[in-house]
Tab-separated table of C-alpha atoms in Angstrom:
chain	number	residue	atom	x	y	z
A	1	UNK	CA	233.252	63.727	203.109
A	2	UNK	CA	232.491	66.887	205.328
A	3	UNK	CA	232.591	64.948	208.388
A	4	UNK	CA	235.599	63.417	207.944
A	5	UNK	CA	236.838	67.173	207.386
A	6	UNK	CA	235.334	68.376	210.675
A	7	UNK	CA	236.933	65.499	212.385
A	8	UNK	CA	240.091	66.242	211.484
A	9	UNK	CA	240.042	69.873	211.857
A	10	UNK	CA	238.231	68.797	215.259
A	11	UNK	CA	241.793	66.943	215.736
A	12	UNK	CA	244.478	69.139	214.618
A	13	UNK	CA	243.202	71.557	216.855
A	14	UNK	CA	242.464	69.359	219.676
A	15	UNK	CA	246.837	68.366	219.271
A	16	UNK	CA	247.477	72.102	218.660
A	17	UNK	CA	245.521	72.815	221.993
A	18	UNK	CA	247.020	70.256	224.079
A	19	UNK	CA	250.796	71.197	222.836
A	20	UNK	CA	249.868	74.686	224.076
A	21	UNK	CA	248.122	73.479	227.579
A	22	UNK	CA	252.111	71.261	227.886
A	23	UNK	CA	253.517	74.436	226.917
A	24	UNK	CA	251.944	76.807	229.211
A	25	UNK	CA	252.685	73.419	231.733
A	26	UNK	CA	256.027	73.613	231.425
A	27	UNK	CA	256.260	78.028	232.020
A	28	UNK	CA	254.106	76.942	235.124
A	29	UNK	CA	256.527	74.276	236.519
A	30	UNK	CA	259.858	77.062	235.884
A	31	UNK	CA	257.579	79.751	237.701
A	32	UNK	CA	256.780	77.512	240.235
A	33	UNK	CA	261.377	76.347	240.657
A	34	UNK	CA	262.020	80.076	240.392
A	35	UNK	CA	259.736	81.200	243.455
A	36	UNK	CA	260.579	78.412	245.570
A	37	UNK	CA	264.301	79.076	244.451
A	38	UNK	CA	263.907	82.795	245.550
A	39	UNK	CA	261.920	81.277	248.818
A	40	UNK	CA	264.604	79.417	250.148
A	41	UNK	CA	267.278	82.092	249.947
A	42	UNK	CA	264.974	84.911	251.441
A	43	UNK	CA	264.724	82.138	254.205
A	44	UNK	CA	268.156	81.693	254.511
A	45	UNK	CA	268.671	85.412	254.406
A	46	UNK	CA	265.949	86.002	257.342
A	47	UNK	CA	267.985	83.203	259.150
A	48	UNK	CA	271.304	84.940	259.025
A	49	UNK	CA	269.778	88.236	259.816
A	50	UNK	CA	268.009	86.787	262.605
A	51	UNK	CA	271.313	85.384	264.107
A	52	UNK	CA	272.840	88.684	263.441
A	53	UNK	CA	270.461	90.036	265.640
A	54	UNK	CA	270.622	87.628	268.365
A	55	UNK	CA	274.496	88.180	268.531
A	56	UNK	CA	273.958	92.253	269.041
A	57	UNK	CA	271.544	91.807	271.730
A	58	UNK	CA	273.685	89.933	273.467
A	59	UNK	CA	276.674	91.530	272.748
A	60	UNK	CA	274.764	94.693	273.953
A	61	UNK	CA	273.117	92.935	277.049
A	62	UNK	CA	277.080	91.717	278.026
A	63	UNK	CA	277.906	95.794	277.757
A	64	UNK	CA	274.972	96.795	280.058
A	65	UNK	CA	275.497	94.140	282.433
A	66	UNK	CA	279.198	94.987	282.747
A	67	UNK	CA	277.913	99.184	282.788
């Protein structure tokens, strides 16, 4: 009768919420690959500049040193 209606509306839209909440998931989890994807080469980046800039300071502390 009516509450064996309720009870399955109550279902379909407990499945139709918990698809979205594994969809929404799933965005999260590519957000979340993306960033630290992004992370890791700004590191790398801040690396390579950093060793850039080690090498000039050097390169300019040989210069005064021989001045």
């Amino acid at each position: 009768g009516l509450l064996d209606v309720e009870i399955t509306s109550l279902a379909d839209t407990n499945e139709r919420l918990e698809a979205e909440v594994a969809k929404i998931d799933e965005q999260i989890e590519r957000f979340r690959e993306q960033m630290l994807e992004k992370f890791s080469r700004l590191e790398a980046a801040i690396t390579s500049i950093n060793s850039l800039l080690a090498s000039l300071e050097a390169q300019q502390n040989a210069q005064l040193a021989n001045s």
